JSON list of C-alpha atoms and ligand atoms in Angstrom, two decimals:
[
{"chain": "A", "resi": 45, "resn": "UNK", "atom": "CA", "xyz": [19.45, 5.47, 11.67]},
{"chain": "A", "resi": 46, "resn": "UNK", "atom": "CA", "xyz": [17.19, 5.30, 14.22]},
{"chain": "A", "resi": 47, "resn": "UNK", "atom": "CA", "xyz": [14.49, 7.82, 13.05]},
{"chain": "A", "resi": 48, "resn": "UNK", "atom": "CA", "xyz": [12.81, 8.31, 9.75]},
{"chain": "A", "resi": 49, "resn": "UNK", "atom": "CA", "xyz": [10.55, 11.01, 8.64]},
{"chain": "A", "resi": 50, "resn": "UNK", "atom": "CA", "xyz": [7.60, 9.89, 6.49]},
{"chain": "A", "resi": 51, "resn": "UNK", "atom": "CA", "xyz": [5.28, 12.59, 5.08]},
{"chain": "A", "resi": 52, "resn": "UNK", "atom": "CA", "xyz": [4.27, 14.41, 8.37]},
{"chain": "A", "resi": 53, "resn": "UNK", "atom": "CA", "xyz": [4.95, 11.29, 10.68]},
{"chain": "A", "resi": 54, "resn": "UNK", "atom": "CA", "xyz": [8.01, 9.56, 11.91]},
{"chain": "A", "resi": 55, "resn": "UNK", "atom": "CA", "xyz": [9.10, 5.93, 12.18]},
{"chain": "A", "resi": 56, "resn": "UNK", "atom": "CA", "xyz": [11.53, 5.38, 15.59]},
{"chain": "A", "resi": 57, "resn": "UNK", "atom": "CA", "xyz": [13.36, 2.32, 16.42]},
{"chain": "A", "resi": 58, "resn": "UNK", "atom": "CA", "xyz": [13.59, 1.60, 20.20]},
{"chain": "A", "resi": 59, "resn": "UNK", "atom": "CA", "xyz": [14.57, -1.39, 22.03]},
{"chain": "A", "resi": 60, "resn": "UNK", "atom": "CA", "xyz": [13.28, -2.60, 25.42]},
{"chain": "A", "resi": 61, "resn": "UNK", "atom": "CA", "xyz": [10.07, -3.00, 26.63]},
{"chain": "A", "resi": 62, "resn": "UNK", "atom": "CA", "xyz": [6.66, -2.52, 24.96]},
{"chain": "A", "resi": 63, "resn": "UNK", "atom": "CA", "xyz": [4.40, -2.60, 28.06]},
{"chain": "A", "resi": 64, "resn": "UNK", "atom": "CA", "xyz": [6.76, 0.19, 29.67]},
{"chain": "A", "resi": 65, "resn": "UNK", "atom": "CA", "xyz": [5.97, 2.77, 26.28]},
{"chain": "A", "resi": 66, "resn": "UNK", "atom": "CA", "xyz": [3.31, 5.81, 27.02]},
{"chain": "A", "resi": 67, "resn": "UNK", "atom": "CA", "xyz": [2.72, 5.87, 23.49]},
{"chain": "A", "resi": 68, "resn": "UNK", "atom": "CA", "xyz": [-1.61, 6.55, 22.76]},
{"chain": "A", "resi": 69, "resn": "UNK", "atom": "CA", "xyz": [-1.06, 2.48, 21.62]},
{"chain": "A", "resi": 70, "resn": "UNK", "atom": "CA", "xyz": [0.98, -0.70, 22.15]},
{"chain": "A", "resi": 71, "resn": "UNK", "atom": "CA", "xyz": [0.32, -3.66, 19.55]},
{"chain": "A", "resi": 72, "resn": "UNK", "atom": "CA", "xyz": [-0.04, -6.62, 21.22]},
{"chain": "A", "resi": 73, "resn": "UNK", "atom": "CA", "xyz": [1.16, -10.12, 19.03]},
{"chain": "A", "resi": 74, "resn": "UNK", "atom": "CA", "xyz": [-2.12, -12.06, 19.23]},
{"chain": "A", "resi": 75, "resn": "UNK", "atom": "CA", "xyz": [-3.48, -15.35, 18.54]},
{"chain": "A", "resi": 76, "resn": "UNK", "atom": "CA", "xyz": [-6.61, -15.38, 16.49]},
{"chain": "A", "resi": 77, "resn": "UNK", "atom": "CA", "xyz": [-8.71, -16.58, 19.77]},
{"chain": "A", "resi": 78, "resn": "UNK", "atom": "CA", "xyz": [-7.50, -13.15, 21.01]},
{"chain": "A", "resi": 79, "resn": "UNK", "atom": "CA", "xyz": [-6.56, -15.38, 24.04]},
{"chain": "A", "resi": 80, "resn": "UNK", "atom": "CA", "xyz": [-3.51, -13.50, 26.02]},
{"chain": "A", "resi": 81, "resn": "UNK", "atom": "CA", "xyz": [-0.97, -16.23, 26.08]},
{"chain": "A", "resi": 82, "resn": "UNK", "atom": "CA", "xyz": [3.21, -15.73, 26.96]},
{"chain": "A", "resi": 83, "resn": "UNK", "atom": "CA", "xyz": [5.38, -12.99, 24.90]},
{"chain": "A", "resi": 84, "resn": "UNK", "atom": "CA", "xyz": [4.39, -9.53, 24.50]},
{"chain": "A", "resi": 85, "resn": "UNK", "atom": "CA", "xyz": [0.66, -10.93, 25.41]},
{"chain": "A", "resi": 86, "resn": "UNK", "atom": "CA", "xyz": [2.23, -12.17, 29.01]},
{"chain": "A", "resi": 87, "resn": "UNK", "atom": "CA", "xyz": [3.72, -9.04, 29.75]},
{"chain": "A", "resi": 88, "resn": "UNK", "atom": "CA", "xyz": [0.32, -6.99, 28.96]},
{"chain": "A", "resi": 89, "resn": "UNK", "atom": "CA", "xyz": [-1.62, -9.28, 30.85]},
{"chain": "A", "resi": 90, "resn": "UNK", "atom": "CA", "xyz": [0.45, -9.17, 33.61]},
{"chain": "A", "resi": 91, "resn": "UNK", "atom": "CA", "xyz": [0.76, -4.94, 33.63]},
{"chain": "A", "resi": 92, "resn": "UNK", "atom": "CA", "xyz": [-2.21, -3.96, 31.73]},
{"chain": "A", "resi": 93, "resn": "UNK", "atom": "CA", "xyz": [-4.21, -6.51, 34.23]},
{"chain": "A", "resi": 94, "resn": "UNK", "atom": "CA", "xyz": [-7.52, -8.96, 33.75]},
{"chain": "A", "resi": 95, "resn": "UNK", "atom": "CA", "xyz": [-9.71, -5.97, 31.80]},
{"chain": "A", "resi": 96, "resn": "UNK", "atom": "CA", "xyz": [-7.86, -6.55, 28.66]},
{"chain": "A", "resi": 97, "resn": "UNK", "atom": "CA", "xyz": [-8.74, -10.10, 28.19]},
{"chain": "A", "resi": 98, "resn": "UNK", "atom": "CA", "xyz": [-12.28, -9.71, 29.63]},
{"chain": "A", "resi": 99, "resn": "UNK", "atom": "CA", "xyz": [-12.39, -6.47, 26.78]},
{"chain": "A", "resi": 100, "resn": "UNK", "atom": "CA", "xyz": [-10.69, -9.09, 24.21]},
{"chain": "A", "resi": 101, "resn": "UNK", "atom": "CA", "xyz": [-13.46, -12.03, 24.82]},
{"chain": "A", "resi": 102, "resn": "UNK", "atom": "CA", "xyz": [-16.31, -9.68, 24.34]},
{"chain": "A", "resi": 103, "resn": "UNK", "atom": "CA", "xyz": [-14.82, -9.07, 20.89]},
{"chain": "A", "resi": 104, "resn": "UNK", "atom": "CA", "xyz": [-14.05, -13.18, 20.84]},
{"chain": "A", "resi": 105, "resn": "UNK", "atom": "CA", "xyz": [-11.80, -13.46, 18.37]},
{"chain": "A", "resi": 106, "resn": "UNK", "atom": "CA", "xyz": [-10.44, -12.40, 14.50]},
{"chain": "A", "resi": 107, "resn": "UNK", "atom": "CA", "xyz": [-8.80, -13.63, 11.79]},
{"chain": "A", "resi": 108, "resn": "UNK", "atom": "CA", "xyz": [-4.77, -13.65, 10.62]},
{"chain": "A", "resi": 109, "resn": "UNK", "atom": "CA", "xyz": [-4.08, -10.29, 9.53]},
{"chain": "A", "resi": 110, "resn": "UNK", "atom": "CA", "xyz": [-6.78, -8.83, 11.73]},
{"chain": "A", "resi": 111, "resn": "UNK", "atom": "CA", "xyz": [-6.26, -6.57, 14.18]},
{"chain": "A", "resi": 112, "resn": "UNK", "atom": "CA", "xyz": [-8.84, -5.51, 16.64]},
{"chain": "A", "resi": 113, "resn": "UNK", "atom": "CA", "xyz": [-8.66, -2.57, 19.83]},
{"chain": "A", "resi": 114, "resn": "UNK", "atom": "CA", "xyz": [-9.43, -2.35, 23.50]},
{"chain": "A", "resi": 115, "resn": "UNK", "atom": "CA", "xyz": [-8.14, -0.12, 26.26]},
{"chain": "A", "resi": 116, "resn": "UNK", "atom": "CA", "xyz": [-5.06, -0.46, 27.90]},
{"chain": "A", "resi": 117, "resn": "UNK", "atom": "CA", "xyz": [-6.08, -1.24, 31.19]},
{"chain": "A", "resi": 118, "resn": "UNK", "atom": "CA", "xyz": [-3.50, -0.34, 33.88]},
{"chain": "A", "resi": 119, "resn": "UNK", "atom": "CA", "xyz": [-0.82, 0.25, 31.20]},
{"chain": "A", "resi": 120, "resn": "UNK", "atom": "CA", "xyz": [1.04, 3.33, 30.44]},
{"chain": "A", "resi": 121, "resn": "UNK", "atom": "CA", "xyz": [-0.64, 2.96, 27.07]},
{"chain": "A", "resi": 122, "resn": "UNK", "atom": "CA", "xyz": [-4.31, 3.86, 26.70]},
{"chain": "A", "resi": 123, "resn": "UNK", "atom": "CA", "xyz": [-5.45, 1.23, 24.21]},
{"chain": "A", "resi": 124, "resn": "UNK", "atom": "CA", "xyz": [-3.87, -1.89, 22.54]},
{"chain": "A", "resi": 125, "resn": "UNK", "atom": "CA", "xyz": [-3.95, -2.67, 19.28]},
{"chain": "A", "resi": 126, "resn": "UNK", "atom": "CA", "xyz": [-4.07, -6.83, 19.16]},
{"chain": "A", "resi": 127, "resn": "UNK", "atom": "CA", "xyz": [-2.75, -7.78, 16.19]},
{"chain": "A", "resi": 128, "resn": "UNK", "atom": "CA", "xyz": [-2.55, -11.54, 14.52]},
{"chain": "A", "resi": 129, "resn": "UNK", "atom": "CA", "xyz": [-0.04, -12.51, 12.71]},
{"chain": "A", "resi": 130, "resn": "UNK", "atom": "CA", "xyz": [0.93, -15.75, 11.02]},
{"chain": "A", "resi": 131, "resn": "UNK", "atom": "CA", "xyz": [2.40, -18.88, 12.51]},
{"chain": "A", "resi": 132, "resn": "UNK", "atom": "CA", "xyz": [5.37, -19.48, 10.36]},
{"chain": "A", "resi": 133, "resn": "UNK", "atom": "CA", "xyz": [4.59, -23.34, 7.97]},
{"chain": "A", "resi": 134, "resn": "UNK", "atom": "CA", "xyz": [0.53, -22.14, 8.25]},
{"chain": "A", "resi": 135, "resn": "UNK", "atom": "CA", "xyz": [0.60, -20.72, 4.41]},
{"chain": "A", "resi": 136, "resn": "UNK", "atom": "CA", "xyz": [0.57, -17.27, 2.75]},
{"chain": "A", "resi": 137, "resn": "UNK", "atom": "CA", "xyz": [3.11, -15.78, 5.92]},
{"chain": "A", "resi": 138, "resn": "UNK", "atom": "CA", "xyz": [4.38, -12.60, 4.23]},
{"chain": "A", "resi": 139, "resn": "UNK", "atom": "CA", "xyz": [0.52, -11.31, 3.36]},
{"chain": "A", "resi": 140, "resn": "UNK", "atom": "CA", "xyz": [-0.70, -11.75, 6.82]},
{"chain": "A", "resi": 141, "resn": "UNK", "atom": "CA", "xyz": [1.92, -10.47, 8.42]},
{"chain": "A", "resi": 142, "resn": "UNK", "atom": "CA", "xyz": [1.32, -7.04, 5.98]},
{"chain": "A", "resi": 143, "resn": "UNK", "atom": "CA", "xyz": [-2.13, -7.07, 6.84]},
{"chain": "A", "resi": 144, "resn": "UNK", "atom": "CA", "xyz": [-1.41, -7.07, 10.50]},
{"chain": "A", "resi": 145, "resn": "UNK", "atom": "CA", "xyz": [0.30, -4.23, 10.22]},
{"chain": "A", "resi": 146, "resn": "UNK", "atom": "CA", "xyz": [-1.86, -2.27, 8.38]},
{"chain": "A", "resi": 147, "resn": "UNK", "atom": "CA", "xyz": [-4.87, -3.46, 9.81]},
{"chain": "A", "resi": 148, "resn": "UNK", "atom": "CA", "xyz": [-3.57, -1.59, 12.79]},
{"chain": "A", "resi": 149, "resn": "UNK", "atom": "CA", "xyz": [-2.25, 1.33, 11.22]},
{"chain": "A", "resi": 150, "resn": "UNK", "atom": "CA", "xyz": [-6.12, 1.81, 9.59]},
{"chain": "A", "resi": 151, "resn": "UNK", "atom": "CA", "xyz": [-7.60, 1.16, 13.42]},
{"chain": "A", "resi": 152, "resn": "UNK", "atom": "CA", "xyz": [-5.10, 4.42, 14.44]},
{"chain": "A", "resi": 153, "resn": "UNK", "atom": "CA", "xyz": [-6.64, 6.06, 11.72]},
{"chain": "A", "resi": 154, "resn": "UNK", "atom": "CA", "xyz": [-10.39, 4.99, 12.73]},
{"chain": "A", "resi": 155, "resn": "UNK", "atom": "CA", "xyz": [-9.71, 5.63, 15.95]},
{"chain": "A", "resi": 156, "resn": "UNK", "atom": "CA", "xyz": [-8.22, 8.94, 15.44]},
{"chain": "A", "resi": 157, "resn": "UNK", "atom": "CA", "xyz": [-4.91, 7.95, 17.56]},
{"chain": "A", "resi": 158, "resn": "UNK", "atom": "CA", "xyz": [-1.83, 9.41, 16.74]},
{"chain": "A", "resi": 159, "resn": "UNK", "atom": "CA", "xyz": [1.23, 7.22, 18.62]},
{"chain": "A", "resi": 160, "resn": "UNK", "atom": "CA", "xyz": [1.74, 3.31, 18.32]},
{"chain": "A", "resi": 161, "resn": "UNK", "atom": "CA", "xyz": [4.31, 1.08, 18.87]},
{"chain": "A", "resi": 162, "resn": "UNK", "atom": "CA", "xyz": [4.79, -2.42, 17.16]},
{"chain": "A", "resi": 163, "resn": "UNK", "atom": "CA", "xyz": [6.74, -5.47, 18.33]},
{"chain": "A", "resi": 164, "resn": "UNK", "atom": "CA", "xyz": [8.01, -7.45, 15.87]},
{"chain": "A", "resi": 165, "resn": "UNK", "atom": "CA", "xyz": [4.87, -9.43, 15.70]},
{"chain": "A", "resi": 166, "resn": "UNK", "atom": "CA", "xyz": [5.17, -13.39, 14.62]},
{"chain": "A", "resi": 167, "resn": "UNK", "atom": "CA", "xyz": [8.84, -13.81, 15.43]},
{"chain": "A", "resi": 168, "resn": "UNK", "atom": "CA", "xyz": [8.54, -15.37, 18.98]},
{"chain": "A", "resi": 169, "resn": "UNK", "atom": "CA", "xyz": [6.27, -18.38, 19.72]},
{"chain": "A", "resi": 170, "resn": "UNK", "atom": "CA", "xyz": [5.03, -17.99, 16.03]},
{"chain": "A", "resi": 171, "resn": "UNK", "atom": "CA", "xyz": [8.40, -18.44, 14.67]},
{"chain": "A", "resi": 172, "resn": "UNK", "atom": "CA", "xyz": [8.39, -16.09, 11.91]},
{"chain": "A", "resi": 173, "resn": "UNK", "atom": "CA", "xyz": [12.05, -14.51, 10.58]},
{"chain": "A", "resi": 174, "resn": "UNK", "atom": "CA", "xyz": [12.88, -11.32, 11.79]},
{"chain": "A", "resi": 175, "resn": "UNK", "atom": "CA", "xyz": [15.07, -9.95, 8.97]},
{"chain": "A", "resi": 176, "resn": "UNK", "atom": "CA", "xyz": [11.89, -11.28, 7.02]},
{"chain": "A", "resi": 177, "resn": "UNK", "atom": "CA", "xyz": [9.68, -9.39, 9.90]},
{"chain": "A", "resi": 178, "resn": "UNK", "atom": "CA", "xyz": [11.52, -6.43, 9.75]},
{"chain": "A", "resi": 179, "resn": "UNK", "atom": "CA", "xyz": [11.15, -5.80, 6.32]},
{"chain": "A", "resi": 180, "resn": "UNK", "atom": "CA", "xyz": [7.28, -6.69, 5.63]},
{"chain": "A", "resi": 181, "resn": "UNK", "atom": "CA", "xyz": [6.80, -4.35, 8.98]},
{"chain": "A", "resi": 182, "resn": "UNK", "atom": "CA", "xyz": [8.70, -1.61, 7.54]},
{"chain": "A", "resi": 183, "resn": "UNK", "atom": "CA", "xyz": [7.52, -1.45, 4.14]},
{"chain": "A", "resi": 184, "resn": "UNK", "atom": "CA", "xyz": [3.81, -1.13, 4.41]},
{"chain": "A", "resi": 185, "resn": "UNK", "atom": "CA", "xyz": [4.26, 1.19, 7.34]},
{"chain": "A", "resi": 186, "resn": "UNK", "atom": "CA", "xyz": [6.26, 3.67, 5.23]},
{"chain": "A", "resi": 187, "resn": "UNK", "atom": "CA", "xyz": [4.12, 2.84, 2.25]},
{"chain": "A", "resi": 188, "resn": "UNK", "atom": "CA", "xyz": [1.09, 3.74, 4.75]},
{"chain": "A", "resi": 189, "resn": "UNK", "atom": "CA", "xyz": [2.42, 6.90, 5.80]},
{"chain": "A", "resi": 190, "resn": "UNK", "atom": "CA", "xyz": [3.18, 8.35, 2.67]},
{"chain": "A", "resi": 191, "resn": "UNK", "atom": "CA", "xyz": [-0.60, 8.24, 2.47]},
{"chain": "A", "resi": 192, "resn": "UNK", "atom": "CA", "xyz": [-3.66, 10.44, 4.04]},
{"chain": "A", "resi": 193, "resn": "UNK", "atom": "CA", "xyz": [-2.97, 9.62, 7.63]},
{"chain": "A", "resi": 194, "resn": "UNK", "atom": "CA", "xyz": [-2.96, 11.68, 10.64]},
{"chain": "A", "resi": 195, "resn": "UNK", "atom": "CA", "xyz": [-0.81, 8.94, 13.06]},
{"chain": "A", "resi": 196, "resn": "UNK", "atom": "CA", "xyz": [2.20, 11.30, 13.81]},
{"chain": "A", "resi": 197, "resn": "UNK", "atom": "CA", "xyz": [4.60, 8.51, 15.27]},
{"chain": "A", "resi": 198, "resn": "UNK", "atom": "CA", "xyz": [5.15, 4.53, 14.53]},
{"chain": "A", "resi": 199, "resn": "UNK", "atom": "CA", "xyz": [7.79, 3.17, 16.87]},
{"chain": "A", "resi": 200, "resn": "UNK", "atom": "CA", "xyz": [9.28, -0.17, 16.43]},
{"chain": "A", "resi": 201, "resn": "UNK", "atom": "CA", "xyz": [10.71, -1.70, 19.75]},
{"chain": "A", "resi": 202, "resn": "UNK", "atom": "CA", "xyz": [12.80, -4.36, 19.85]},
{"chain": "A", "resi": 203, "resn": "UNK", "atom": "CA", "xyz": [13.46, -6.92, 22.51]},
{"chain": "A", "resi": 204, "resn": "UNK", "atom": "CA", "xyz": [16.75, -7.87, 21.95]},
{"chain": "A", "resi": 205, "resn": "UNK", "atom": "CA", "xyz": [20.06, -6.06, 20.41]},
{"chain": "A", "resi": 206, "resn": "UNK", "atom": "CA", "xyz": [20.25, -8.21, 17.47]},
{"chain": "A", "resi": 207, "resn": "UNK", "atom": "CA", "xyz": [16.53, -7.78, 16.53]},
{"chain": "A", "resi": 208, "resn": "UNK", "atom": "CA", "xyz": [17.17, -3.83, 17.14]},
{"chain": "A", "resi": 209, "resn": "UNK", "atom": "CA", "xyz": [19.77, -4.18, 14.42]},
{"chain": "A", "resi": 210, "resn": "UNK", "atom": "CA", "xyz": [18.11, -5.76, 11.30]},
{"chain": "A", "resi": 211, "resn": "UNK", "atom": "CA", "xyz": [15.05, -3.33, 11.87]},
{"chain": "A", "resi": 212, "resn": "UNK", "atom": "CA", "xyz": [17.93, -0.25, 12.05]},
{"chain": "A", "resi": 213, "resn": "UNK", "atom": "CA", "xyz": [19.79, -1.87, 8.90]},
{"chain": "A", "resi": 214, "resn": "UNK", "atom": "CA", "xyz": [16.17, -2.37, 7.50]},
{"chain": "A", "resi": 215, "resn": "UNK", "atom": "CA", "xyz": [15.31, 0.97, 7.84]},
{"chain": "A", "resi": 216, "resn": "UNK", "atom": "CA", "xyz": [18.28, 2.53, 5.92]},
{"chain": "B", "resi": 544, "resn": "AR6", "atom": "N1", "xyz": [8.43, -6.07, 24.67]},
{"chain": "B", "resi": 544, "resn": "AR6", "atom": "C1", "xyz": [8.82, -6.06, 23.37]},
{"chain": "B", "resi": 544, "resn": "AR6", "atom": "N2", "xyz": [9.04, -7.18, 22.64]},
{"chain": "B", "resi": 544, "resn": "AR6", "atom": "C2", "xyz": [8.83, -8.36, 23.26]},
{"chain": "B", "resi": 544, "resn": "AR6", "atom": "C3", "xyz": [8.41, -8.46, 24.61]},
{"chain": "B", "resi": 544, "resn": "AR6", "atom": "C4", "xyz": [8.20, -7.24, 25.32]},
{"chain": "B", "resi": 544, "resn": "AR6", "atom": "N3", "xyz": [7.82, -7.21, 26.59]},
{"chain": "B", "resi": 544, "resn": "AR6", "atom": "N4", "xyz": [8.29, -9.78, 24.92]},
{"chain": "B", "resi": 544, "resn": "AR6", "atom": "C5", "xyz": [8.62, -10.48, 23.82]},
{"chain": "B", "resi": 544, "resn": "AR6", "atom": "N5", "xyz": [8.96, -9.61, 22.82]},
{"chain": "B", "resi": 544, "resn": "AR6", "atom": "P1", "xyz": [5.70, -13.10, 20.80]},
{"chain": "B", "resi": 544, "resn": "AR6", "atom": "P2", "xyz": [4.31, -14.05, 18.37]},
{"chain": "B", "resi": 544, "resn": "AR6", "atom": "C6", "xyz": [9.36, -9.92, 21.41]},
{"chain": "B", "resi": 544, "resn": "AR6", "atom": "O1", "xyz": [6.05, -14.51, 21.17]},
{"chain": "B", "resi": 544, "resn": "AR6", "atom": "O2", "xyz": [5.55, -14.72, 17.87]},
{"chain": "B", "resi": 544, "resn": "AR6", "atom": "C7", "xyz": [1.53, -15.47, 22.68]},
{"chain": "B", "resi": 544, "resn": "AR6", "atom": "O3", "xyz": [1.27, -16.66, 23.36]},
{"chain": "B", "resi": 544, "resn": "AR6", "atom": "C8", "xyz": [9.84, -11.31, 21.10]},
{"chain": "B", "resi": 544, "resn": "AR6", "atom": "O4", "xyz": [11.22, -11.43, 21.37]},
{"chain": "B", "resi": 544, "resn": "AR6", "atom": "O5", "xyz": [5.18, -12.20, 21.84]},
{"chain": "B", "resi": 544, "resn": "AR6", "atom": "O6", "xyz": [3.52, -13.22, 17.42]},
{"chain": "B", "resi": 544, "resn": "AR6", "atom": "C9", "xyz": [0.29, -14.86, 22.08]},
{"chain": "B", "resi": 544, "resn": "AR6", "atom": "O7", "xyz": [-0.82, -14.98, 22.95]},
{"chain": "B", "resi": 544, "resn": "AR6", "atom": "C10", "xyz": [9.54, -11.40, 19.62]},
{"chain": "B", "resi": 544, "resn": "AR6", "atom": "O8", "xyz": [10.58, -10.80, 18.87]},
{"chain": "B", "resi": 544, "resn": "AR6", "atom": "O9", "xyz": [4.59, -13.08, 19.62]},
{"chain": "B", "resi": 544, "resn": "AR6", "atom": "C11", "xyz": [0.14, -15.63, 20.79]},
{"chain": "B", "resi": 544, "resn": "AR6", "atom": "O10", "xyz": [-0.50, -16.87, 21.01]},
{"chain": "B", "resi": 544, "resn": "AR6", "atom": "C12", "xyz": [8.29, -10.56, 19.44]},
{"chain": "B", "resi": 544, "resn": "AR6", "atom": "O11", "xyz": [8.19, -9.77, 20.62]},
{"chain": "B", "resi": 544, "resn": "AR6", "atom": "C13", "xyz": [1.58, -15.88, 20.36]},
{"chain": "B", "resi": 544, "resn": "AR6", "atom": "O12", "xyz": [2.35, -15.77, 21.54]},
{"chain": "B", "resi": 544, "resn": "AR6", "atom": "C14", "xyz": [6.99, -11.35, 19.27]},
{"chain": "B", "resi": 544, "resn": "AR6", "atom": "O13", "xyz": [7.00, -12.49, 20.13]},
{"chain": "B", "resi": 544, "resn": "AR6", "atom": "C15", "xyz": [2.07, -14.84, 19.38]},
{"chain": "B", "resi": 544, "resn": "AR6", "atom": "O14", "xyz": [3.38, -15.18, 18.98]}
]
């Protein structure tokens, strides 16, 4: 399955691209410095262009499991969403990587957005499990929706094939 229906929102597997989604957010898979390294953070900095990280330093940094918004600069998307997640051997992985993910689903909320889409944050240069990903990013998203919420749409998208496939099998 690559829909769900939660409540009055949906949850929507793709796979591809992040930077290329029109969605009202894209997450971006930060670093507590909020410093725009290689990943998902390369590929916004090099679309979304220098306003991002100029918005980012203003704001200067946050902690794991924080998640903090600017605008999307020259990206489809009008705002991202930088979330930190864990570094896998740092300690206390699994709770981070939940509060990522909801700290971002409360900043849609906040911020009165209704579209966002997630990569699967921590399992690149952090190293983090994606089966173990897929299922920490699922859960507290459907667990968040079934809640007050007006965010109509979380999408999921998925670099690669294989990681498309444990979020799909996840989400059955
Ligand atoms: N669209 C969607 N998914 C992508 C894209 C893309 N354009 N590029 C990579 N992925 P990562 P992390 C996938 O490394 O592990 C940076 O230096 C990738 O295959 O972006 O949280 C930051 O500045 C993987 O499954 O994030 C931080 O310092 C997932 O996105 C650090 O890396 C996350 O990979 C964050 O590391």
């Amino acid at each position: 399955m690559k829909e769900l229906k939660v409540g009055n929102s949906v949850i929507s597997l793709v796979q591809g691209d992040i930077t290329e989604l029109d969605t009202d957010v894209i997450v971006n898979a930060a670093n507590a410095q909020l410093i725009l390294g290689g990943g998902v953070a390369g590929a916004i900095k090099k679309k979304g262009g220098p306003k991002i990280q100029q918005e980012c330093n203003k704001i200067g940094g946050t902690f794991v499991g924080g998640a903090v918004i600017t605008t999307g600069g020259n990206l489809k998307a009008k705002h991202v969403i930088h979330a930190v997640g864990p570094r896998i051997g740092e300690g206390d992985e699994d709770l981070k990587l939940k509060n990522a993910t909801l700290n971002s689903l409360k900043l849609m909320d906040e911020y009165q957005l209704k579209t966002i889409a997630f990569p699967a944050i921590s399992t690149g240069i952090f190293g983090y499990p994606i089966d173990r990903c897929a299922k920490i990013m699922i859960t507290i998203t459907k667990e968040y929706l079934q809640g007050k919420t007006q965010i109509r749409k979380v999408i999921f998208c998925l670099f690669t094939t294989s990681d498309f496939e444990v979020f799909e099998k996840e989400l059955n």
